[in-house]
PDB file of C-alpha atoms and ligand atoms in Angstrom:
ATOM      1  CA  MET A   1     140.381  68.469 128.232  1.00  0.00           C
ATOM      2  CA  ILE A   2     136.759  67.370 128.268  1.00  0.00           C
ATOM      3  CA  GLU A   3     134.882  67.881 131.523  1.00  0.00           C
ATOM      4  CA  ILE A   4     131.461  66.299 131.758  1.00  0.00           C
ATOM      5  CA  ASP A   5     129.746  67.318 134.970  1.00  0.00           C
ATOM      6  CA  ASN A   6     126.495  65.765 136.179  1.00  0.00           C
ATOM      7  CA  VAL A   7     124.850  65.753 132.766  1.00  0.00           C
ATOM      8  CA  TYR A   8     121.212  64.837 132.302  1.00  0.00           C
ATOM      9  CA  LYS A   9     119.609  64.360 128.909  1.00  0.00           C
ATOM     10  CA  SER A  10     116.086  63.340 127.965  1.00  0.00           C
ATOM     11  CA  PHE A  11     114.321  62.729 124.699  1.00  0.00           C
ATOM     12  CA  GLY A  12     110.782  63.750 125.591  1.00  0.00           C
ATOM     13  CA  ALA A  13     109.802  61.672 128.605  1.00  0.00           C
ATOM     14  CA  LEU A  14     112.691  59.267 128.111  1.00  0.00           C
ATOM     15  CA  GLU A  15     115.653  60.089 130.295  1.00  0.00           C
ATOM     16  CA  VAL A  16     118.732  58.572 128.667  1.00  0.00           C
ATOM     17  CA  ILE A  17     121.623  60.277 130.505  1.00  0.00           C
ATOM     18  CA  LYS A  18     121.043  60.411 134.225  1.00  0.00           C
ATOM     19  CA  GLY A  19     123.839  62.320 135.857  1.00  0.00           C
ATOM     20  CA  VAL A  20     127.050  61.451 134.052  1.00  0.00           C
ATOM     21  CA  SER A  21     130.338  62.944 135.186  1.00  0.00           C
ATOM     22  CA  LEU A  22     133.525  62.109 133.366  1.00  0.00           C
ATOM     23  CA  THR A  23     136.761  63.943 132.698  1.00  0.00           C
ATOM     24  CA  VAL A  24     138.933  63.115 129.728  1.00  0.00           C
ATOM     25  CA  ASN A  25     142.393  64.557 130.078  1.00  0.00           C
ATOM     26  CA  LYS A  26     144.622  65.746 127.272  1.00  0.00           C
ATOM     27  CA  GLY A  27     146.244  62.772 125.574  1.00  0.00           C
ATOM     28  CA  GLU A  28     143.980  60.308 127.291  1.00  0.00           C
ATOM     29  CA  VAL A  29     142.078  57.512 125.565  1.00  0.00           C
ATOM     30  CA  VAL A  30     138.785  56.676 127.255  1.00  0.00           C
ATOM     31  CA  SER A  31     136.616  53.845 125.994  1.00  0.00           C
ATOM     32  CA  ILE A  32     132.923  53.657 126.700  1.00  0.00           C
ATOM     33  CA  ILE A  33     131.411  50.215 126.722  1.00  0.00           C
ATOM     34  CA  GLY A  34     127.903  49.112 127.623  1.00  0.00           C
ATOM     35  CA  GLY A  35     124.690  47.605 126.387  1.00  0.00           C
ATOM     36  CA  SER A  36     122.435  48.915 123.644  1.00  0.00           C
ATOM     37  CA  GLY A  37     120.423  51.960 124.674  1.00  0.00           C
ATOM     38  CA  SER A  38     122.615  52.813 127.659  1.00  0.00           C
ATOM     39  CA  GLY A  39     123.270  56.307 126.284  1.00  0.00           C
ATOM     40  CA  LYS A  40     126.755  55.960 124.818  1.00  0.00           C
ATOM     41  CA  SER A  41     126.053  57.552 121.439  1.00  0.00           C
ATOM     42  CA  THR A  42     123.911  60.237 123.005  1.00  0.00           C
ATOM     43  CA  LEU A  43     126.766  61.267 125.264  1.00  0.00           C
ATOM     44  CA  LEU A  44     129.155  61.594 122.301  1.00  0.00           C
ATOM     45  CA  MET A  45     126.596  63.738 120.479  1.00  0.00           C
ATOM     46  CA  CYS A  46     126.279  65.940 123.564  1.00  0.00           C
ATOM     47  CA  ILE A  47     130.055  66.368 123.792  1.00  0.00           C
ATOM     48  CA  ASN A  48     130.250  68.027 120.398  1.00  0.00           C
ATOM     49  CA  GLY A  49     126.977  69.855 120.738  1.00  0.00           C
ATOM     50  CA  LEU A  50     125.024  67.820 118.203  1.00  0.00           C
ATOM     51  CA  GLU A  51     122.554  67.185 121.030  1.00  0.00           C
ATOM     52  CA  SER A  52     121.362  69.561 123.717  1.00  0.00           C
ATOM     53  CA  ILE A  53     121.495  68.644 127.406  1.00  0.00           C
ATOM     54  CA  ASN A  54     118.866  69.195 130.092  1.00  0.00           C
ATOM     55  CA  SER A  55     121.212  70.027 132.942  1.00  0.00           C
ATOM     56  CA  GLY A  56     124.785  69.784 134.061  1.00  0.00           C
ATOM     57  CA  SER A  57     127.635  70.977 131.911  1.00  0.00           C
ATOM     58  CA  ILE A  58     130.163  69.842 129.348  1.00  0.00           C
ATOM     59  CA  ARG A  59     133.298  71.883 128.900  1.00  0.00           C
ATOM     60  CA  VAL A  60     135.921  71.399 126.214  1.00  0.00           C
ATOM     61  CA  ASP A  61     139.162  73.235 126.949  1.00  0.00           C
ATOM     62  CA  GLY A  62     137.179  75.317 129.414  1.00  0.00           C
ATOM     63  CA  THR A  63     134.489  76.356 126.938  1.00  0.00           C
ATOM     64  CA  GLU A  64     130.990  75.345 127.894  1.00  0.00           C
ATOM     65  CA  VAL A  65     129.562  73.449 124.912  1.00  0.00           C
ATOM     66  CA  HIS A  66     125.912  74.246 125.617  1.00  0.00           C
ATOM     67  CA  ALA A  67     126.233  77.827 126.845  1.00  0.00           C
ATOM     68  CA  PRO A  68     124.233  80.279 124.717  1.00  0.00           C
ATOM     69  CA  GLY A  69     127.245  82.418 123.838  1.00  0.00           C
ATOM     70  CA  THR A  70     129.445  79.549 122.684  1.00  0.00           C
ATOM     71  CA  ASN A  71     130.522  79.489 119.062  1.00  0.00           C
ATOM     72  CA  ILE A  72     129.609  75.864 118.556  1.00  0.00           C
ATOM     73  CA  ASN A  73     130.920  75.647 115.008  1.00  0.00           C
ATOM     74  CA  LYS A  74     134.319  76.845 116.123  1.00  0.00           C
ATOM     75  CA  LEU A  75     134.321  74.440 119.047  1.00  0.00           C
ATOM     76  CA  ARG A  76     133.326  71.547 116.805  1.00  0.00           C
ATOM     77  CA  GLN A  77     136.351  72.128 114.615  1.00  0.00           C
ATOM     78  CA  LYS A  78     138.419  70.894 117.534  1.00  0.00           C
ATOM     79  CA  ILE A  79     136.416  67.707 117.821  1.00  0.00           C
ATOM     80  CA  GLY A  80     136.530  65.113 115.074  1.00  0.00           C
ATOM     81  CA  ILE A  81     133.828  62.494 115.108  1.00  0.00           C
ATOM     82  CA  VAL A  82     133.679  59.181 113.279  1.00  0.00           C
ATOM     83  CA  PHE A  83     130.443  57.225 113.197  1.00  0.00           C
ATOM     84  CA  GLN A  84     129.625  53.684 112.149  1.00  0.00           C
ATOM     85  CA  GLN A  85     129.265  54.876 108.631  1.00  0.00           C
ATOM     86  CA  TRP A  86     129.960  58.086 106.855  1.00  0.00           C
ATOM     87  CA  ASN A  87     128.228  58.887 103.626  1.00  0.00           C
ATOM     88  CA  ALA A  88     130.890  60.416 101.468  1.00  0.00           C
ATOM     89  CA  PHE A  89     129.901  62.444  98.440  1.00  0.00           C
ATOM     90  CA  PRO A  90     129.807  59.758  95.743  1.00  0.00           C
ATOM     91  CA  HIS A  91     130.601  62.134  92.874  1.00  0.00           C
ATOM     92  CA  LEU A  92     133.771  63.445  94.522  1.00  0.00           C
ATOM     93  CA  THR A  93     137.036  61.526  94.690  1.00  0.00           C
ATOM     94  CA  VAL A  94     138.435  60.387  98.003  1.00  0.00           C
ATOM     95  CA  LEU A  95     140.865  63.293  97.925  1.00  0.00           C
ATOM     96  CA  GLU A  96     138.120  65.812  97.135  1.00  0.00           C
ATOM     97  CA  ASN A  97     135.929  64.439  99.898  1.00  0.00           C
ATOM     98  CA  VAL A  98     138.674  64.924 102.458  1.00  0.00           C
ATOM     99  CA  MET A  99     139.558  68.401 101.145  1.00  0.00           C
ATOM    100  CA  LEU A 100     136.016  69.680 101.397  1.00  0.00           C
ATOM    101  CA  ALA A 101     135.738  70.686 105.058  1.00  0.00           C
ATOM    102  CA  PRO A 102     139.236  72.188 105.336  1.00  0.00           C
ATOM    103  CA  ARG A 103     138.379  74.361 102.337  1.00  0.00           C
ATOM    104  CA  LYS A 104     134.835  75.293 103.286  1.00  0.00           C
ATOM    105  CA  VAL A 105     135.101  75.455 107.058  1.00  0.00           C
ATOM    106  CA  LEU A 106     138.730  76.358 107.698  1.00  0.00           C
ATOM    107  CA  GLY A 107     139.020  78.413 104.535  1.00  0.00           C
ATOM    108  CA  LEU A 108     142.265  76.765 103.434  1.00  0.00           C
ATOM    109  CA  SER A 109     143.459  77.400  99.915  1.00  0.00           C
ATOM    110  CA  LYS A 110     142.992  74.577  97.440  1.00  0.00           C
ATOM    111  CA  GLN A 111     146.689  73.833  97.619  1.00  0.00           C
ATOM    112  CA  ASP A 112     146.827  73.750 101.413  1.00  0.00           C
ATOM    113  CA  ALA A 113     143.646  71.699 101.679  1.00  0.00           C
ATOM    114  CA  GLU A 114     145.027  69.222  99.190  1.00  0.00           C
ATOM    115  CA  ALA A 115     148.327  68.958 101.035  1.00  0.00           C
ATOM    116  CA  MET A 116     146.464  68.335 104.282  1.00  0.00           C
ATOM    117  CA  ALA A 117     144.169  65.761 102.680  1.00  0.00           C
ATOM    118  CA  VAL A 118     147.077  63.898 101.089  1.00  0.00           C
ATOM    119  CA  LYS A 119     148.906  63.895 104.406  1.00  0.00           C
ATOM    120  CA  GLN A 120     145.964  62.481 106.329  1.00  0.00           C
ATOM    121  CA  LEU A 121     145.004  59.957 103.656  1.00  0.00           C
ATOM    122  CA  THR A 122     148.591  58.763 103.631  1.00  0.00           C
ATOM    123  CA  HIS A 123     148.480  58.544 107.408  1.00  0.00           C
ATOM    124  CA  VAL A 124     145.525  56.152 107.235  1.00  0.00           C
ATOM    125  CA  GLY A 125     147.083  54.090 104.448  1.00  0.00           C
ATOM    126  CA  LEU A 126     145.062  55.394 101.512  1.00  0.00           C
ATOM    127  CA  ALA A 127     147.788  57.181  99.559  1.00  0.00           C
ATOM    128  CA  ASP A 128     147.018  54.986  96.559  1.00  0.00           C
ATOM    129  CA  LYS A 129     143.275  55.812  96.585  1.00  0.00           C
ATOM    130  CA  LEU A 130     143.323  59.591  96.197  1.00  0.00           C
ATOM    131  CA  LYS A 131     141.690  59.700  92.781  1.00  0.00           C
ATOM    132  CA  VAL A 132     139.254  56.868  93.406  1.00  0.00           C
ATOM    133  CA  PHE A 133     135.541  57.421  94.025  1.00  0.00           C
ATOM    134  CA  PRO A 134     134.276  56.373  97.474  1.00  0.00           C
ATOM    135  CA  GLY A 135     131.976  53.724  95.994  1.00  0.00           C
ATOM    136  CA  LYS A 136     135.059  51.779  94.919  1.00  0.00           C
ATOM    137  CA  LEU A 137     136.460  51.533  98.430  1.00  0.00           C
ATOM    138  CA  SER A 138     136.022  48.608 100.780  1.00  0.00           C
ATOM    139  CA  GLY A 139     134.141  49.253 104.014  1.00  0.00           C
ATOM    140  CA  GLY A 140     137.383  49.401 105.955  1.00  0.00           C
ATOM    141  CA  GLN A 141     138.884  51.832 103.472  1.00  0.00           C
ATOM    142  CA  GLN A 142     135.756  53.984 103.683  1.00  0.00           C
ATOM    143  CA  GLN A 143     136.070  54.143 107.445  1.00  0.00           C
ATOM    144  CA  ARG A 144     139.734  55.067 107.161  1.00  0.00           C
ATOM    145  CA  MET A 145     138.712  57.818 104.724  1.00  0.00           C
ATOM    146  CA  ALA A 146     136.225  59.020 107.349  1.00  0.00           C
ATOM    147  CA  ILE A 147     139.036  59.129 109.910  1.00  0.00           C
ATOM    148  CA  ALA A 148     141.261  61.035 107.465  1.00  0.00           C
ATOM    149  CA  ARG A 149     138.433  63.469 106.839  1.00  0.00           C
ATOM    150  CA  ALA A 150     138.114  64.168 110.545  1.00  0.00           C
ATOM    151  CA  LEU A 151     141.897  64.474 110.970  1.00  0.00           C
ATOM    152  CA  ALA A 152     142.133  66.926 108.061  1.00  0.00           C
ATOM    153  CA  MET A 153     140.455  69.487 110.335  1.00  0.00           C
ATOM    154  CA  SER A 154     143.415  69.204 112.758  1.00  0.00           C
ATOM    155  CA  PRO A 155     141.175  68.306 115.689  1.00  0.00           C
ATOM    156  CA  ASP A 156     142.389  68.217 119.277  1.00  0.00           C
ATOM    157  CA  TYR A 157     139.892  65.499 120.131  1.00  0.00           C
ATOM    158  CA  MET A 158     138.529  62.509 118.296  1.00  0.00           C
ATOM    159  CA  LEU A 159     135.267  60.790 119.142  1.00  0.00           C
ATOM    160  CA  PHE A 160     134.554  57.364 117.682  1.00  0.00           C
ATOM    161  CA  ASP A 161     131.129  55.774 117.794  1.00  0.00           C
ATOM    162  CA  GLU A 162     131.414  52.092 116.945  1.00  0.00           C
ATOM    163  CA  ALA A 163     133.616  52.938 114.008  1.00  0.00           C
ATOM    164  CA  THR A 164     134.095  49.268 113.180  1.00  0.00           C
ATOM    165  CA  SER A 165     130.718  47.743 113.909  1.00  0.00           C
ATOM    166  CA  ALA A 166     129.328  48.025 110.377  1.00  0.00           C
ATOM    167  CA  LEU A 167     132.371  46.251 108.935  1.00  0.00           C
ATOM    168  CA  ASP A 168     132.944  42.702 107.860  1.00  0.00           C
ATOM    169  CA  PRO A 169     135.128  41.007 110.458  1.00  0.00           C
ATOM    170  CA  GLN A 170     138.156  40.814 108.165  1.00  0.00           C
ATOM    171  CA  LEU A 171     138.100  44.615 107.723  1.00  0.00           C
ATOM    172  CA  VAL A 172     137.845  45.511 111.391  1.00  0.00           C
ATOM    173  CA  GLY A 173     141.556  45.083 112.081  1.00  0.00           C
ATOM    174  CA  GLU A 174     142.763  47.695 109.601  1.00  0.00           C
ATOM    175  CA  VAL A 175     140.490  50.373 111.074  1.00  0.00           C
ATOM    176  CA  LEU A 176     141.448  49.468 114.639  1.00  0.00           C
ATOM    177  CA  ASP A 177     145.111  49.675 113.605  1.00  0.00           C
ATOM    178  CA  THR A 178     144.513  53.206 112.346  1.00  0.00           C
ATOM    179  CA  MET A 179     142.819  54.149 115.618  1.00  0.00           C
ATOM    180  CA  ARG A 180     145.638  52.561 117.566  1.00  0.00           C
ATOM    181  CA  LEU A 181     148.190  54.672 115.681  1.00  0.00           C
ATOM    182  CA  LEU A 182     146.250  57.797 116.550  1.00  0.00           C
ATOM    183  CA  ALA A 183     146.174  56.833 120.200  1.00  0.00           C
ATOM    184  CA  GLU A 184     149.907  56.184 120.160  1.00  0.00           C
ATOM    185  CA  ASP A 185     150.419  59.600 118.566  1.00  0.00           C
ATOM    186  CA  GLY A 186     148.856  61.107 121.662  1.00  0.00           C
ATOM    187  CA  MET A 187     145.445  62.058 120.293  1.00  0.00           C
ATOM    188  CA  THR A 188     142.837  62.598 122.994  1.00  0.00           C
ATOM    189  CA  MET A 189     140.108  60.088 122.191  1.00  0.00           C
ATOM    190  CA  VAL A 190     136.736  58.960 123.424  1.00  0.00           C
ATOM    191  CA  LEU A 191     135.668  55.742 121.818  1.00  0.00           C
ATOM    192  CA  VAL A 192     132.451  53.862 122.048  1.00  0.00           C
ATOM    193  CA  THR A 193     133.289  50.329 121.083  1.00  0.00           C
ATOM    194  CA  HIS A 194     132.237  46.725 121.340  1.00  0.00           C
ATOM    195  CA  GLU A 195     135.789  45.622 120.622  1.00  0.00           C
ATOM    196  CA  ILE A 196     136.677  44.799 124.174  1.00  0.00           C
ATOM    197  CA  ARG A 197     140.137  43.480 123.476  1.00  0.00           C
ATOM    198  CA  PHE A 198     140.953  46.644 121.552  1.00  0.00           C
ATOM    199  CA  ALA A 199     139.540  48.830 124.337  1.00  0.00           C
ATOM    200  CA  ARG A 200     141.692  46.947 126.788  1.00  0.00           C
ATOM    201  CA  ASP A 201     144.791  47.484 124.644  1.00  0.00           C
ATOM    202  CA  VAL A 202     144.529  51.167 123.787  1.00  0.00           C
ATOM    203  CA  SER A 203     142.574  52.788 126.596  1.00  0.00           C
ATOM    204  CA  ASP A 204     143.886  54.614 129.600  1.00  0.00           C
ATOM    205  CA  ARG A 205     140.473  54.223 131.176  1.00  0.00           C
ATOM    206  CA  VAL A 206     137.323  52.290 130.421  1.00  0.00           C
ATOM    207  CA  ALA A 207     133.840  53.414 131.452  1.00  0.00           C
ATOM    208  CA  PHE A 208     131.026  50.881 131.608  1.00  0.00           C
ATOM    209  CA  PHE A 209     127.700  52.580 130.881  1.00  0.00           C
ATOM    210  CA  ARG A 210     124.442  51.264 132.188  1.00  0.00           C
ATOM    211  CA  ASN A 211     121.032  52.955 132.192  1.00  0.00           C
ATOM    212  CA  GLY A 212     122.448  56.365 131.388  1.00  0.00           C
ATOM    213  CA  LEU A 213     125.080  56.261 134.097  1.00  0.00           C
ATOM    214  CA  VAL A 214     128.760  55.456 134.438  1.00  0.00           C
ATOM    215  CA  HIS A 215     128.307  52.241 136.326  1.00  0.00           C
ATOM    216  CA  GLU A 216     131.966  51.356 136.670  1.00  0.00           C
ATOM    217  CA  ILE A 217     135.110  53.173 135.568  1.00  0.00           C
ATOM    218  CA  GLY A 218     138.798  52.546 135.908  1.00  0.00           C
ATOM    219  CA  THR A 219     141.827  51.264 134.105  1.00  0.00           C
ATOM    220  CA  PRO A 220     141.283  48.494 131.555  1.00  0.00           C
ATOM    221  CA  GLU A 221     142.913  46.111 134.007  1.00  0.00           C
ATOM    222  CA  GLN A 222     140.293  47.051 136.569  1.00  0.00           C
ATOM    223  CA  VAL A 223     137.098  47.310 134.534  1.00  0.00           C
ATOM    224  CA  ILE A 224     137.764  44.620 131.943  1.00  0.00           C
ATOM    225  CA  GLY A 225     140.332  42.508 133.736  1.00  0.00           C
ATOM    226  CA  ASN A 226     138.809  42.526 137.182  1.00  0.00           C
ATOM    227  CA  PRO A 227     135.318  44.096 137.149  1.00  0.00           C
ATOM    228  CA  GLN A 228     133.702  44.653 140.529  1.00  0.00           C
ATOM    229  CA  GLN A 229     130.078  45.287 139.655  1.00  0.00           C
ATOM    230  CA  PRO A 230     127.902  42.267 138.834  1.00  0.00           C
ATOM    231  CA  GLU A 231     126.375  44.143 135.876  1.00  0.00           C
ATOM    232  CA  THR A 232     129.811  44.785 134.400  1.00  0.00           C
ATOM    233  CA  ILE A 233     130.674  41.133 134.793  1.00  0.00           C
ATOM    234  CA  ASP A 234     127.412  40.100 133.107  1.00  0.00           C
ATOM    235  CA  PHE A 235     127.930  42.548 130.256  1.00  0.00           C
ATOM    236  CA  LEU A 236     131.460  41.355 129.572  1.00  0.00           C
ATOM    237  CA  LYS A 237     130.258  37.750 129.623  1.00  0.00           C
ATOM    238  CA  SER A 238     127.424  38.568 127.239  1.00  0.00           C
ATOM    239  CA  ILE A 239     129.669  39.937 124.527  1.00  0.00           C
ATOM    240  CA  ASN A 240     132.355  37.279 124.680  1.00  0.00           C
TER     241      ASN A 240
HETATM  242  N1  LIG B 301     117.015  61.377 118.665  1.00  0.00           N
HETATM  243  C1  LIG B 301     116.416  60.563 119.554  1.00  0.00           C
HETATM  244  N2  LIG B 301     115.108  60.694 119.851  1.00  0.00           N
HETATM  245  C2  LIG B 301     114.509  59.907 120.746  1.00  0.00           C
HETATM  246  N3  LIG B 301     115.133  58.925 121.423  1.00  0.00           N
HETATM  247  C3  LIG B 301     116.439  58.736 121.172  1.00  0.00           C
HETATM  248  C4  LIG B 301     117.151  59.524 120.217  1.00  0.00           C
HETATM  249  N4  LIG B 301     118.425  59.112 120.184  1.00  0.00           N
HETATM  250  C5  LIG B 301     118.504  58.096 121.061  1.00  0.00           C
HETATM  251  N5  LIG B 301     117.321  57.861 121.662  1.00  0.00           N
HETATM  252  C6  LIG B 301     117.057  56.868 122.705  1.00  0.00           C
HETATM  253  O1  LIG B 301     117.963  57.100 123.759  1.00  0.00           O
HETATM  254  C7  LIG B 301     118.411  55.888 124.323  1.00  0.00           C
HETATM  255  C8  LIG B 301     119.921  55.855 124.282  1.00  0.00           C
HETATM  256  O2  LIG B 301     120.328  55.777 122.933  1.00  0.00           O
HETATM  257  P1  LIG B 301     121.853  55.734 122.497  1.00  0.00           P
HETATM  258  O3  LIG B 301     121.854  55.761 121.014  1.00  0.00           O
HETATM  259  O4  LIG B 301     122.593  56.791 123.208  1.00  0.00           O
HETATM  260  O5  LIG B 301     122.301  54.319 123.037  1.00  0.00           O
HETATM  261  P2  LIG B 301     123.661  53.526 122.809  1.00  0.00           P
HETATM  262  O6  LIG B 301     124.213  53.236 124.168  1.00  0.00           O
HETATM  263  O7  LIG B 301     124.521  54.268 121.869  1.00  0.00           O
HETATM  264  O8  LIG B 301     123.145  52.160 122.176  1.00  0.00           O
HETATM  265  P3  LIG B 301     123.791  51.247 121.009  1.00  0.00           P
HETATM  266  O9  LIG B 301     124.846  50.390 121.654  1.00  0.00           O
HETATM  267  O10 LIG B 301     122.639  50.423 120.534  1.00  0.00           O
HETATM  268  O11 LIG B 301     124.327  52.150 119.946  1.00  0.00           O
HETATM  269  C9  LIG B 301     117.744  54.775 123.532  1.00  0.00           C
HETATM  270  O12 LIG B 301     116.614  54.339 124.248  1.00  0.00           O
HETATM  271  C10 LIG B 301     117.337  55.462 122.249  1.00  0.00           C
HETATM  272  O13 LIG B 301     116.195  54.861 121.707  1.00  0.00           O
HETATM  273 MG1  LIG B 302     125.178  53.885 119.952  1.00  0.00          MG
END
């Protein structure tokens, strides 16, 4: 489980996370919604140690992410992350791109890495694109490749940062469907998304971020269906 306890994070003089506490339980799907600059991406980066924190703590399965003695590379193997866009290696096929980290980081044999990559690419509906170069994929297919790449590391957690927001509208659905499947499979997920209907459908809880704080949190029915805070209401109005 992910335990975020009273985390503060500044970039220079700019304080962007101002005391966030949030626990994500095993198998839970938590969506983070909120306006631009509210600190959503920064929090995800802090969870997998890509960003430092100023105070507080983040623990993943009991291991403190930012403690000096923590083997951050090992911890990160448990945490897959999918961004808006992932720049695949253009000279490697889809299959080779997905095999890379399992080979290099996990030390799998070529055969095992390939089996894992084929399995995950099949899982995201790209079984027919193994030998294709990434440049030939649609945006939605590229994002599904990015998800397969993360899954090939057998993560216990998946973080998504607006995985669909760089896509043409007609491609959004296929990526959301892939994420939905993962959620239904019981993957523990934290997703930053502007797709409110999707967040409502797949999440166990929704957190509305504002000014570096969890401003309102609860079930989708509560936060999206019946928000209590005026700022949450305004935000939901603004994106509909
Ligand atoms: N590496 C950085 N250096 C300096 N400031 C940063 C850095 N990363 C983010 N910020 C600032 O921190 C604040 C929070 O940024 P963050 O990317 O977490 O917001 P967000 O909620 O993800 O917004 P969006 O919805 O636009 O993606 C913003 O004011 C941003 O400019
Ligand atoms: Mg962001």
